[in-house]
Amino acid sequence: MVRTSREVAPLERVQALQSHLASSTDLNSITELIKQIEELHTQLEEVDDQRSHIKALTLATRVVSRALVTLSDKGIFDTDLTDADGRLVLQEASDAKAKVSRWLRQQWNTFVSLILDELLYSEFAPVRQAALEVCMALQTASSEALHKHGTIKSGRWSVTPFRPLVQTVLWRQVPDDVLETLAEEYLEVYDDVRFFFCKEVSRVLRNVPDASIKNERVRSHARALLSRITAIPTEPSHLNNFLIPHLSHAPKKKKSNKKPKLTVSQDGDDDDGIIEVEPTLSESDEEKEDEDSASRKRRRSRHGHVADALHTLGSQRQVFAAAWLSLLLPSTHVDVNGQRIVHGGKLSTAETHDILVRLHAQILPHLPNPSMLHDFLVDCLDTKGTTALLALNGLFTLIVHHNLDYPDFYTRLYALLDASVLHTRYRSRFMRMLDTFLSSMLLPVAIVASFTKRLSRLSLRATPAALVEIIPFIWNMLKHHPSCMQMIHRDWDGDHLALGPSGVQDPFDPHEPNPLFTHALESSLWEISTFGAYHLSQSSQHGKSATDGGDTHYLGSVTSFASIFAEPFTQPRYELEDFLDTTYSTMFENETRKTLKRRHSSNKPIVPPALNPLDLTLAVPPILAEKSGHHDAAVRREIRKRLQLYAFPSADPPQGDTPLEQNRRALPLDDCARFWNIL
């Protein structure tokens, strides 16, 4: 197949510039290639053969990248001096070599801006993926060149193009596939990329200037990327994969004559189990330590501890914590109207819920001081609703494992237990947390009784799926806290479980906010009896089914399940996980499965219903029966006439047909056949 010149022209031009750049010392081809990239990307949506243009575009991008990498590796220009945004500083040049270096710096800035401002937002996925790949290749080459030609040999990480890349993904809306690739192929894989990404995110979030429209999505974009970081190292041996080759080598420890001391790291909690080596000095070194400490600090470069930090678990945790704290505790100011304005924009409710769901497992275990999130969690509790419900688990983790003093925890928890919690999508999650919160035997029995009574009262308006979770939960609470058993053993005039006469007043105070003073222990769980436990209790007490008092649930399985409160408490505990995540769909499947199983087990033959015989009797006019003198003869004669009309129809029906003749002509063929068999 012969391709036209229009199809091969872009690719041929790029290949020609590539050959010229490789065979000569003329570097102007770099400028021509950058212009070709801009033109090809602009024309990409208009051309017919987009595949050929994408191939030429990606080739030109990689050629420029390799050229800049080679020149940087040879030391023709360096990428050390950058401004606050990560762009190379263009210094004044006097000699020819300095002018070439300055010109190459300018080409570097132009190429990086082209990648991050245009190619990374292309409508074509191959172009976006190639742009991200080239950007990370430039980062590797720049860092290696700084280490190779610099005076500091302990490790270098180039600011460009990584800082502009992070700023781009935070300040602008980047396509999802770019975020996925950045997270899965770099942040989740390389320890150094994750380390410096967290540092850059923290830097950006701390320096958001205001709450203008341009800045209102910065925190949202940062959350989207930080939430994707799940491969957090928990042991020093996990720090074993680095994008920059020279950073993969751990710094050598100085040898000492004395045995090193082992101390517990103070970067996190005392129980994190991280042991660090504390270097020891000889006697002569100890004498000179005070004299030389000041001079050593002055000579120490700001880049001197990059490799040390990358290979230290405490430093990795610190930058991870700094990024999350900058996100969750943003800078604020109060406007002229007295409203609190958040720099970087407010997180949406869905984004806050996503953070709270991940908090206890993905974030808190990796923070050196998790108690710093106390203010964030308390603010979430103040919002009430689902947000407050999800914040409970993180706050409880801080109380139990990090010695957070929050005396009003159970009061706030009791306030969240209302009718709405049984109708949210996080109902099962809340029941799991509630089971954990009330599992301690040291809790006052009044608190446990209040929660049990509140759940019992809410069950009156709960869905069947929620009832299937509430009933075993209350059963477990009564079994785990035997002092609450009196709530089902209370007897009014020989009537167990129910309140008895209508004149008896329930001592429970549903409006009391403090669970210690609700008088729930003096009440009973009469609400549970309305689901069927009353009938079984009456049957066990009197030997027959009760016909008066009590009630049953409209769903038979709920009634049968609720009857466990009228039986002896012999089972140690119900596994709550077996009943959580129950929905109408699962209940419908269970009910239909039981019905089908019952029908299948009967093994009775299926008898088809009886069919009524076909009534072929014709309504013969009385006048015909009188003429023939016999009704049966009139019927047979009428059938013959109808069959004759149907078998030998006339082309034009005679004029003036009587209704009887019209009825004869309209006789269906099937009826004629049946009549013929009869005759």
XYZ file of C-alpha atoms in Angstrom:
679
model
C 0.000 0.000 0.000
C 1.486 3.337 -1.093
C 0.935 6.196 1.307
C 0.497 9.742 0.097
C 3.018 12.461 0.796
C 0.552 14.173 3.089
C 0.411 11.097 5.338
C 4.172 10.613 5.664
C 5.215 14.276 5.606
C 4.958 14.976 9.373
C 6.789 11.797 10.305
C 9.450 12.359 7.646
C 10.076 15.912 8.828
C 10.545 14.733 12.400
C 12.871 11.934 11.306
C 14.909 14.373 9.229
C 15.322 16.727 12.189
C 16.249 13.752 14.360
C 18.985 12.697 11.920
C 20.316 16.244 11.664
C 20.417 16.596 15.444
C 22.289 13.309 15.846
C 24.841 13.945 13.085
C 25.863 17.540 13.795
C 26.621 19.902 16.626
C 23.917 22.321 15.544
C 21.363 22.489 18.366
C 18.844 24.617 16.483
C 17.019 21.422 15.563
C 15.732 21.353 19.146
C 13.861 24.594 18.511
C 12.514 23.250 15.216
C 11.318 20.060 16.894
C 9.535 22.010 19.628
C 7.776 24.042 16.929
C 6.847 20.817 15.148
C 5.310 19.487 18.366
C 3.184 22.614 18.734
C 2.024 22.493 15.095
C 1.251 18.778 15.143
C -0.742 19.086 18.347
C -2.712 22.027 16.943
C -3.510 20.177 13.694
C -4.301 16.877 15.384
C -8.051 17.437 15.585
C -8.381 18.537 11.957
C -6.343 15.953 10.042
C -7.814 12.731 8.699
C -4.901 10.455 9.523
C -4.670 11.146 13.257
C -2.702 7.986 13.907
C 0.208 9.137 11.741
C 0.222 12.574 13.356
C 0.181 11.075 16.856
C 3.142 8.890 15.910
C 5.075 11.898 14.619
C 4.118 13.956 17.672
C 5.258 11.354 20.193
C 8.479 10.766 18.246
C 9.312 14.480 18.237
C 8.597 14.681 21.971
C 10.917 11.789 22.752
C 13.675 13.141 20.483
C 13.674 16.508 22.265
C 13.620 14.752 25.618
C 16.606 12.546 24.766
C 18.526 15.531 23.416
C 18.018 17.556 26.590
C 18.840 14.524 28.726
C 22.100 13.959 26.846
C 23.153 17.603 27.044
C 22.333 17.743 30.744
C 24.272 14.549 31.403
C 27.325 16.021 29.657
C 27.159 19.084 31.878
C 26.582 21.561 29.042
C 23.828 23.115 31.145
C 22.556 22.445 34.657
C 19.105 22.498 36.250
C 20.093 23.608 39.717
C 18.913 27.215 39.920
C 15.121 27.448 39.812
C 12.493 29.952 40.851
C 9.571 29.347 43.213
C 7.496 27.723 40.441
C 10.210 25.281 39.386
C 11.319 27.105 36.225
C 15.017 27.389 35.453
C 16.492 30.820 36.137
C 18.007 32.470 33.049
C 21.186 34.181 34.190
C 23.130 36.778 32.267
C 25.774 35.224 29.998
C 29.028 36.809 28.873
C 30.990 34.114 27.045
C 29.828 31.711 24.339
C 29.588 28.687 26.638
C 27.404 30.566 29.101
C 25.180 31.779 26.261
C 24.684 28.215 25.027
C 23.868 27.099 28.556
C 21.384 29.954 28.933
C 19.778 29.112 25.577
C 19.398 25.456 26.573
C 17.794 26.485 29.853
C 15.310 28.515 27.875
C 14.541 25.527 25.619
C 14.079 23.371 28.719
C 11.519 25.790 30.145
C 9.692 26.003 26.817
C 9.579 22.235 26.410
C 8.391 21.610 29.986
C 5.669 24.253 29.623
C 4.567 22.686 26.338
C 4.266 19.271 27.985
C 2.401 20.429 31.076
C 0.169 23.084 29.514
C -0.840 21.389 26.250
C 0.194 17.762 25.781
C -0.906 16.684 29.244
C -4.419 17.957 28.444
C -4.637 16.569 24.926
C -7.865 14.911 23.836
C -5.896 11.842 22.758
C -4.826 9.382 25.443
C -1.537 8.273 23.772
C -0.362 11.883 23.701
C -1.210 12.391 27.386
C 0.535 9.201 28.437
C 3.626 10.048 26.389
C 3.742 13.529 27.940
C 3.711 12.124 31.479
C 6.344 9.531 30.604
C 8.644 12.154 29.072
C 8.173 14.442 32.066
C 9.280 11.736 34.499
C 12.206 10.843 32.220
C 13.343 14.471 32.368
C 13.037 14.340 36.152
C 15.283 11.285 36.322
C 17.892 12.760 33.991
C 17.917 16.129 35.736
C 18.397 14.570 39.177
C 21.141 12.277 37.925
C 22.949 15.192 36.269
C 22.830 17.255 39.463
C 24.303 14.356 41.399
C 26.959 13.656 38.768
C 28.217 17.203 38.249
C 27.416 18.683 41.650
C 29.642 18.920 44.682
C 27.156 17.184 46.980
C 27.277 13.412 46.621
C 24.701 12.435 49.236
C 21.766 12.606 46.839
C 19.941 15.189 44.742
C 16.339 15.567 43.619
C 15.738 18.077 40.855
C 13.032 20.677 41.389
C 12.267 20.826 37.682
C 10.141 19.460 36.093
C 8.592 17.751 39.137
C 7.415 20.881 40.936
C 5.661 22.304 37.847
C 4.057 18.887 37.307
C 2.656 18.755 40.848
C 1.437 22.334 40.612
C -0.293 21.525 37.334
C -2.211 18.535 38.692
C -3.229 20.529 41.787
C -4.249 23.816 40.204
C -5.928 22.471 37.083
C -8.368 19.679 36.254
C -6.245 16.868 34.825
C -7.811 13.918 32.931
C -8.474 10.884 35.087
C -6.211 8.557 33.114
C -3.242 10.839 33.812
C -4.000 10.771 37.538
C -4.378 6.997 37.450
C -1.041 6.556 35.693
C 0.726 9.009 37.992
C -0.616 7.243 41.079
C -0.313 3.607 40.008
C 2.983 3.715 38.101
C 4.887 6.296 40.146
C 3.402 7.255 43.533
C 2.545 3.682 44.460
C 5.802 2.241 43.123
C 8.694 4.610 43.841
C 9.519 5.703 47.380
C 11.355 8.855 46.307
C 8.526 10.029 44.028
C 5.995 9.570 46.827
C 8.265 11.366 49.308
C 8.784 14.486 47.210
C 5.210 14.486 45.956
C 3.952 14.736 49.546
C 6.441 17.541 50.186
C 5.258 19.485 47.151
C 1.581 18.968 48.023
C 2.200 20.253 51.534
C 4.085 23.238 50.140
C 1.297 24.146 47.704
C -1.512 23.783 50.259
C 0.302 25.898 52.836
C 0.834 28.703 50.332
C -2.580 28.994 48.706
C -2.911 32.790 48.580
C -6.667 33.188 48.962
C -10.067 31.610 48.347
C -10.655 32.981 44.862
C -12.328 30.997 42.088
C -8.931 30.067 40.667
C -7.981 28.372 43.946
C -11.276 26.772 44.939
C -10.407 23.283 43.617
C -6.852 22.928 44.929
C -7.799 20.924 48.021
C -10.159 18.748 46.016
C -7.437 17.857 43.520
C -4.964 17.179 46.328
C -7.430 14.823 48.015
C -7.977 12.911 44.778
C -4.252 12.146 44.546
C -3.465 11.610 48.227
C -6.341 9.142 48.514
C -4.742 7.031 45.808
C -1.556 6.577 47.854
C -2.073 3.301 49.695
C 1.380 1.659 49.549
C 2.796 3.375 52.626
C 5.972 1.715 53.980
C 5.635 0.336 57.485
C 9.116 -1.190 57.841
C 12.569 0.068 56.805
C 12.924 -2.912 54.472
C 9.962 -1.625 52.449
C 12.035 1.355 51.253
C 13.594 -0.502 48.349
C 12.386 1.023 45.079
C 13.505 4.423 43.770
C 13.053 6.208 40.463
C 16.421 8.007 40.678
C 19.182 5.372 40.500
C 21.693 7.067 42.794
C 19.062 7.568 45.515
C 18.528 3.821 45.787
C 21.834 3.461 47.628
C 21.404 3.934 51.344
C 23.999 6.220 52.953
C 26.829 4.424 54.666
C 26.916 4.615 58.426
C 30.075 5.757 60.133
C 31.966 3.052 61.917
C 32.620 3.478 65.619
C 34.686 1.613 68.162
C 31.860 1.628 70.653
C 28.724 -0.414 70.313
C 25.903 1.768 69.016
C 22.990 2.532 71.278
C 19.467 1.630 70.253
C 16.772 4.172 70.964
C 13.115 4.293 70.177
C 12.244 6.795 67.482
C 10.403 9.853 68.689
C 8.925 10.569 65.275
C 5.737 8.805 66.119
C 4.171 7.030 69.046
C 6.160 5.147 71.621
C 4.703 1.845 70.480
C 5.491 2.105 66.778
C 8.430 -0.246 67.213
C 10.912 1.710 65.108
C 14.457 1.335 66.364
C 17.087 3.784 65.212
C 20.831 3.664 65.647
C 22.253 6.475 67.732
C 25.863 7.115 66.665
C 28.499 7.175 69.378
C 31.723 9.149 69.404
C 35.160 8.409 70.718
C 36.583 10.439 73.616
C 38.592 12.730 71.350
C 35.576 13.284 69.129
C 33.420 14.080 72.136
C 35.885 16.779 73.201
C 35.816 18.411 69.787
C 32.081 18.005 69.228
C 31.013 21.275 70.814
C 33.755 23.247 69.069
C 33.080 21.887 65.602
C 29.270 21.656 65.711
C 28.712 25.250 64.605
C 31.137 25.022 61.702
C 29.687 21.692 60.574
C 26.199 23.170 60.492
C 27.393 26.097 58.396
C 29.083 23.783 55.909
C 26.117 21.469 55.717
C 24.208 21.963 52.497
C 20.477 22.111 52.275
C 20.674 19.005 50.046
C 22.960 17.056 52.326
C 20.336 14.751 53.861
C 18.131 13.800 50.901
C 19.282 10.182 50.829
C 19.157 9.945 54.624
C 15.552 11.136 54.680
C 14.485 8.833 51.854
C 15.847 5.775 53.654
C 14.398 6.709 57.052
C 10.931 5.497 57.908
C 10.319 8.414 60.256
C 10.990 10.987 57.536
C 8.699 9.174 55.125
C 5.915 9.260 57.698
C 6.518 12.924 58.458
C 6.103 14.107 54.874
C 3.032 11.903 54.459
C 1.538 13.395 57.622
C 2.428 16.944 56.559
C 0.558 16.513 53.275
C -2.597 15.190 54.941
C -2.514 17.775 57.730
C -2.151 20.565 55.177
C -5.215 19.175 53.424
C -7.410 18.555 56.470
C -6.354 21.635 58.460
C -6.213 24.373 55.800
C -5.468 28.052 56.203
C -8.529 30.210 56.800
C -9.538 33.820 57.279
C -12.711 35.642 58.270
C -14.254 37.981 55.718
C -16.066 41.251 56.375
C -19.343 39.388 56.916
C -17.858 37.243 59.649
C -17.823 34.067 57.549
C -14.914 31.631 57.705
C -13.240 31.338 54.308
C -11.087 28.284 53.574
C -8.047 28.774 51.356
C -8.022 26.252 48.550
C -11.779 25.711 48.625
C -14.034 23.560 50.758
C -14.239 19.831 50.278
C -17.606 18.522 49.176
C -19.646 16.230 51.398
C -18.807 13.212 49.238
C -15.079 14.015 49.413
C -15.238 14.400 53.195
C -17.018 11.059 53.467
C -14.346 9.422 51.326
C -11.619 10.736 53.638
C -13.449 9.594 56.772
C -13.967 6.114 55.351
C -10.223 5.802 54.682
C -9.079 7.587 57.827
C -8.703 4.813 60.401
C -6.999 2.298 58.080
C -5.154 4.323 55.439
C -4.178 7.574 57.170
C -4.067 7.376 60.979
C -1.677 4.378 61.225
C 0.982 6.285 59.258
C 0.857 9.610 61.122
C 3.583 10.285 63.721
C 1.061 12.174 65.868
C -2.512 11.194 64.935
C -3.983 13.367 67.694
C -3.373 16.405 65.491
C -6.524 15.424 63.563
C -8.656 15.956 66.663
C -9.937 19.340 65.460
C -10.864 17.962 62.048
C -12.839 15.080 63.549
C -14.622 17.307 66.060
C -15.644 19.656 63.235
C -17.055 16.656 61.372
C -18.996 15.621 64.470
C -20.523 19.082 64.714
C -21.981 18.770 61.217
C -24.144 15.808 62.352
C -25.744 13.407 59.910
C -23.692 10.904 57.946
C -20.511 12.973 58.234
C -20.635 12.820 62.031
C -21.399 9.112 61.874
C -18.291 8.400 59.797
C -16.095 10.574 62.032
C -16.848 8.380 65.043
C -14.469 5.604 64.084
C -11.489 7.929 63.722
C -12.259 9.684 66.995
C -12.666 6.366 68.809
C -9.295 5.228 67.424
C -7.646 8.349 68.839
C -9.296 7.775 72.227
C -8.351 4.101 72.529
C -4.932 3.941 70.876
C -3.556 7.469 71.240
C -4.865 8.534 74.670
C -7.090 11.320 73.411
C -9.225 12.780 76.190
C -12.771 13.270 74.909
C -15.221 12.774 77.799
C -18.381 13.553 75.792
C -17.876 10.740 73.301
C -20.832 8.582 74.354
C -23.085 11.608 74.677
C -22.295 12.578 71.080
C -22.702 8.974 70.000
C -26.106 8.775 71.691
C -27.221 11.954 69.923
C -26.375 10.412 66.544
C -28.571 7.389 67.195
C -31.790 8.645 65.630
C -34.265 7.388 63.051
C -32.216 8.637 60.100
C -29.254 6.389 60.871
C -31.349 3.305 60.083
C -32.077 4.576 56.580
C -28.589 5.618 55.440
C -26.214 3.661 53.255
C -23.749 3.493 56.167
C -26.181 1.764 58.550
C -24.183 -1.470 58.655
C -20.962 0.454 59.223
C -22.565 2.322 62.121
C -23.800 -0.925 63.680
C -20.286 -2.365 63.507
C -18.850 0.697 65.203
C -21.612 0.724 67.821
C -20.891 -2.913 68.624
C -17.228 -1.999 69.145
C -17.967 1.092 71.214
C -20.283 -0.786 73.619
C -18.149 -3.915 73.965
C -16.282 -2.788 77.082
C -17.418 -4.393 80.339
C -16.334 -1.239 82.192
C -19.096 0.901 80.723
C -21.837 1.993 83.132
C -24.866 -0.229 82.746
C -27.067 2.866 82.398
C -25.266 3.809 79.165
C -25.663 0.334 77.678
C -29.333 0.267 78.690
C -29.930 3.673 77.089
C -28.464 2.596 73.759
C -30.384 -0.680 73.863
C -33.652 1.074 74.664
C -33.070 3.736 71.998
C -32.504 1.042 69.365
C -35.592 -0.788 70.573
C -37.664 2.372 70.232
C -36.267 3.125 66.761
C -37.112 -0.393 65.619
C -40.801 0.557 65.554
C -40.135 2.622 62.416
C -37.276 0.571 60.996
C -37.270 -1.349 57.749
C -37.211 -5.169 57.814
C -33.557 -5.099 56.727
C -32.692 -2.853 59.683
C -34.687 -5.055 62.074
C -32.629 -8.069 61.048
C -29.559 -6.147 62.285
C -31.132 -4.597 65.402
C -32.541 -7.810 66.904
C -29.230 -9.752 67.148
C -27.454 -6.566 68.251
C -29.815 -6.110 71.219
C -29.579 -9.821 72.002
C -25.763 -9.570 72.124
C -25.923 -6.483 74.350
C -28.181 -8.261 76.844
C -25.942 -11.317 76.811
C -22.735 -9.280 77.149
C -24.152 -7.043 79.896
C -26.283 -9.299 82.131
C -27.349 -6.342 84.288
C -29.623 -5.276 81.425
C -31.528 -8.575 81.394
C -34.131 -7.088 83.710
C -35.369 -5.061 80.738
C -36.962 -8.211 79.275
C -37.762 -9.947 82.591
C -39.823 -7.095 83.994
C -43.378 -8.252 84.740
C -46.539 -6.143 84.857
C -49.476 -8.111 86.131
C -48.143 -11.395 84.791
C -47.403 -9.896 81.396
C -43.803 -10.444 80.280
C -42.069 -8.340 77.617
C -45.070 -6.020 77.134
C -45.977 -3.032 79.281
C -49.293 -4.524 80.297
C -52.268 -2.231 80.893
C -52.413 0.977 78.916
C -52.272 3.014 82.095
C -48.672 1.964 82.826
C -46.263 4.803 82.030
C -42.915 4.022 80.386
C -40.226 5.562 82.643
C -37.797 5.936 79.711
C -37.142 9.575 78.785
C -36.442 9.715 75.018
C -35.660 13.452 75.127
C -32.822 13.221 77.667
C -29.506 13.884 75.824
C -27.294 12.265 78.472
C -27.487 8.445 78.311
C -26.737 8.223 82.039
C -30.054 9.821 83.014
C -32.635 8.351 80.629
C -34.031 5.814 83.181
C -33.809 3.160 80.474
C -32.874 0.505 83.021
C -36.244 0.989 84.727
C -38.114 0.410 81.469
C -38.532 -2.674 79.297
C -38.031 -3.652 75.687
C -41.745 -3.764 74.968
C -41.093 -2.551 71.414
C -39.425 -5.861 70.530
C -42.511 -7.747 71.700
C -44.540 -6.155 68.926
C -42.630 -8.218 66.356
C -43.736 -11.622 67.649
C -41.918 -12.285 70.910
C -45.128 -11.634 72.860
C -47.003 -14.499 71.204
C -44.256 -17.003 71.874
C -43.922 -15.860 75.481
C -47.663 -16.262 76.022
C -47.550 -19.681 74.412
C -44.730 -20.785 76.706
C -46.442 -19.363 79.805
C -50.002 -20.581 79.209
C -49.457 -23.548 76.927
C -51.461 -22.045 74.076
C -51.337 -19.174 71.663
C -52.538 -15.848 72.948
C -55.264 -14.143 71.016
C -55.247 -10.797 72.793
C -52.378 -8.325 73.128
C -49.063 -8.226 71.369
C -48.548 -8.187 67.628
C -46.533 -9.727 64.829
C -44.513 -8.295 61.982
C -45.883 -8.479 58.464
C -42.757 -10.383 57.386
C -42.768 -13.870 58.814
C -38.985 -14.170 59.032
C -38.797 -11.061 61.237
C -41.488 -12.452 63.533
C -39.647 -15.748 63.873
C -36.372 -13.955 64.490
C -37.811 -11.646 67.152
C -39.143 -14.635 69.082
C -35.602 -15.422 70.289
C -36.182 -13.005 73.176
C -38.850 -15.364 74.565
C -36.479 -18.336 74.487
C -33.710 -19.206 76.962
C -30.476 -17.294 76.350
C -28.349 -20.377 75.761
C -26.428 -19.241 72.693
C -23.199 -17.409 73.628
C -23.422 -14.756 70.938
C -24.808 -14.040 67.494
C -22.243 -13.186 64.848
C -23.342 -9.708 63.866
C -21.509 -9.891 60.538
C -23.942 -12.591 59.420
C -26.809 -10.102 59.592
C -25.179 -6.874 58.459
C -25.416 -5.598 54.892
C -28.947 -6.979 54.658
C -31.071 -5.352 51.962
C -34.477 -5.877 50.422
C -32.792 -7.795 47.607
C -31.115 -10.296 49.925
C -34.302 -10.733 51.935
C -36.323 -11.308 48.771
C -33.817 -13.909 47.589
C -33.988 -15.704 50.931
C -37.779 -15.739 50.915
C -38.053 -17.002 47.343
C -35.394 -19.627 47.978
C -37.353 -20.968 50.930
C -40.560 -21.081 48.884
C -38.945 -22.900 45.985
C -37.267 -25.368 48.312
C -40.576 -26.185 50.005
C -42.321 -26.818 46.703
C -39.455 -28.925 45.405
C -39.323 -31.089 48.531
C -43.008 -32.071 48.344
C -42.417 -34.366 45.303
C -46.102 -34.233 44.407
C -47.069 -34.576 40.751
C -48.262 -31.387 39.201
C -51.845 -31.860 38.040
C -52.922 -29.464 35.313
C -56.170 -27.628 35.976
C -59.310 -29.099 34.460
C -60.465 -27.541 31.214
C -64.127 -26.904 30.540
C -65.413 -28.733 27.449
C -66.091 -26.641 24.395
C -69.741 -25.733 24.136
C -70.697 -26.162 20.497
C -74.385 -25.614 20.962
C -75.689 -23.007 18.574
C -78.294 -20.530 19.553
C -80.965 -21.536 17.061
C -83.828 -19.091 16.698
C -87.072 -20.486 18.148
C -88.847 -20.112 14.816
C -86.517 -22.674 13.187
C -87.110 -25.148 15.967
C -90.860 -24.764 15.599
C -90.729 -25.372 11.820
C -88.696 -28.577 12.151
C -90.603 -29.753 15.135
C -87.407 -30.829 16.908
C -84.602 -28.689 18.351
C -81.705 -31.095 17.584
C -82.784 -31.411 13.975
C -82.884 -27.626 13.683
C -79.319 -27.397 15.064
C -77.952 -29.938 12.585
C -79.669 -28.228 9.704
C -78.301 -24.848 10.761
C -74.751 -26.232 10.975
C -75.008 -27.654 7.443
C -76.079 -24.289 6.086
C -73.194 -22.508 7.774
C -70.649 -25.028 6.558
C -72.019 -24.739 3.031
C -71.701 -20.964 3.119
C -68.151 -21.224 4.423
C -67.051 -23.961 2.008
C -68.619 -22.336 -1.069
C -68.504 -18.597 -0.481
C -69.986 -16.362 -3.109
C -67.914 -13.577 -4.630
C -70.600 -11.010 -4.006
C -72.799 -11.660 -1.024
C -76.491 -11.302 -1.856
C -78.162 -8.062 -1.070
C -80.408 -7.877 1.917
C -78.789 -10.549 4.093
C -80.651 -11.115 7.268
C -78.786 -11.013 10.613
C -78.942 -14.792 10.730
C -77.267 -15.101 7.315
C -74.574 -12.598 8.335
C -73.913 -14.660 11.444
C -73.598 -17.761 9.280
C -71.001 -16.148 7.009
C -68.907 -14.954 10.000
C -68.437 -18.440 11.410
C -64.658 -19.113 12.020
C -62.933 -21.938 10.203
C -61.951 -23.778 13.390
C -65.538 -23.876 14.553
C -66.585 -25.212 11.164
C -64.080 -28.051 11.480
C -65.365 -28.963 14.915
C -68.925 -28.914 13.673
C -67.965 -31.108 10.741
C -66.503 -33.727 13.076
C -69.646 -33.649 15.140
C -71.790 -34.247 12.138
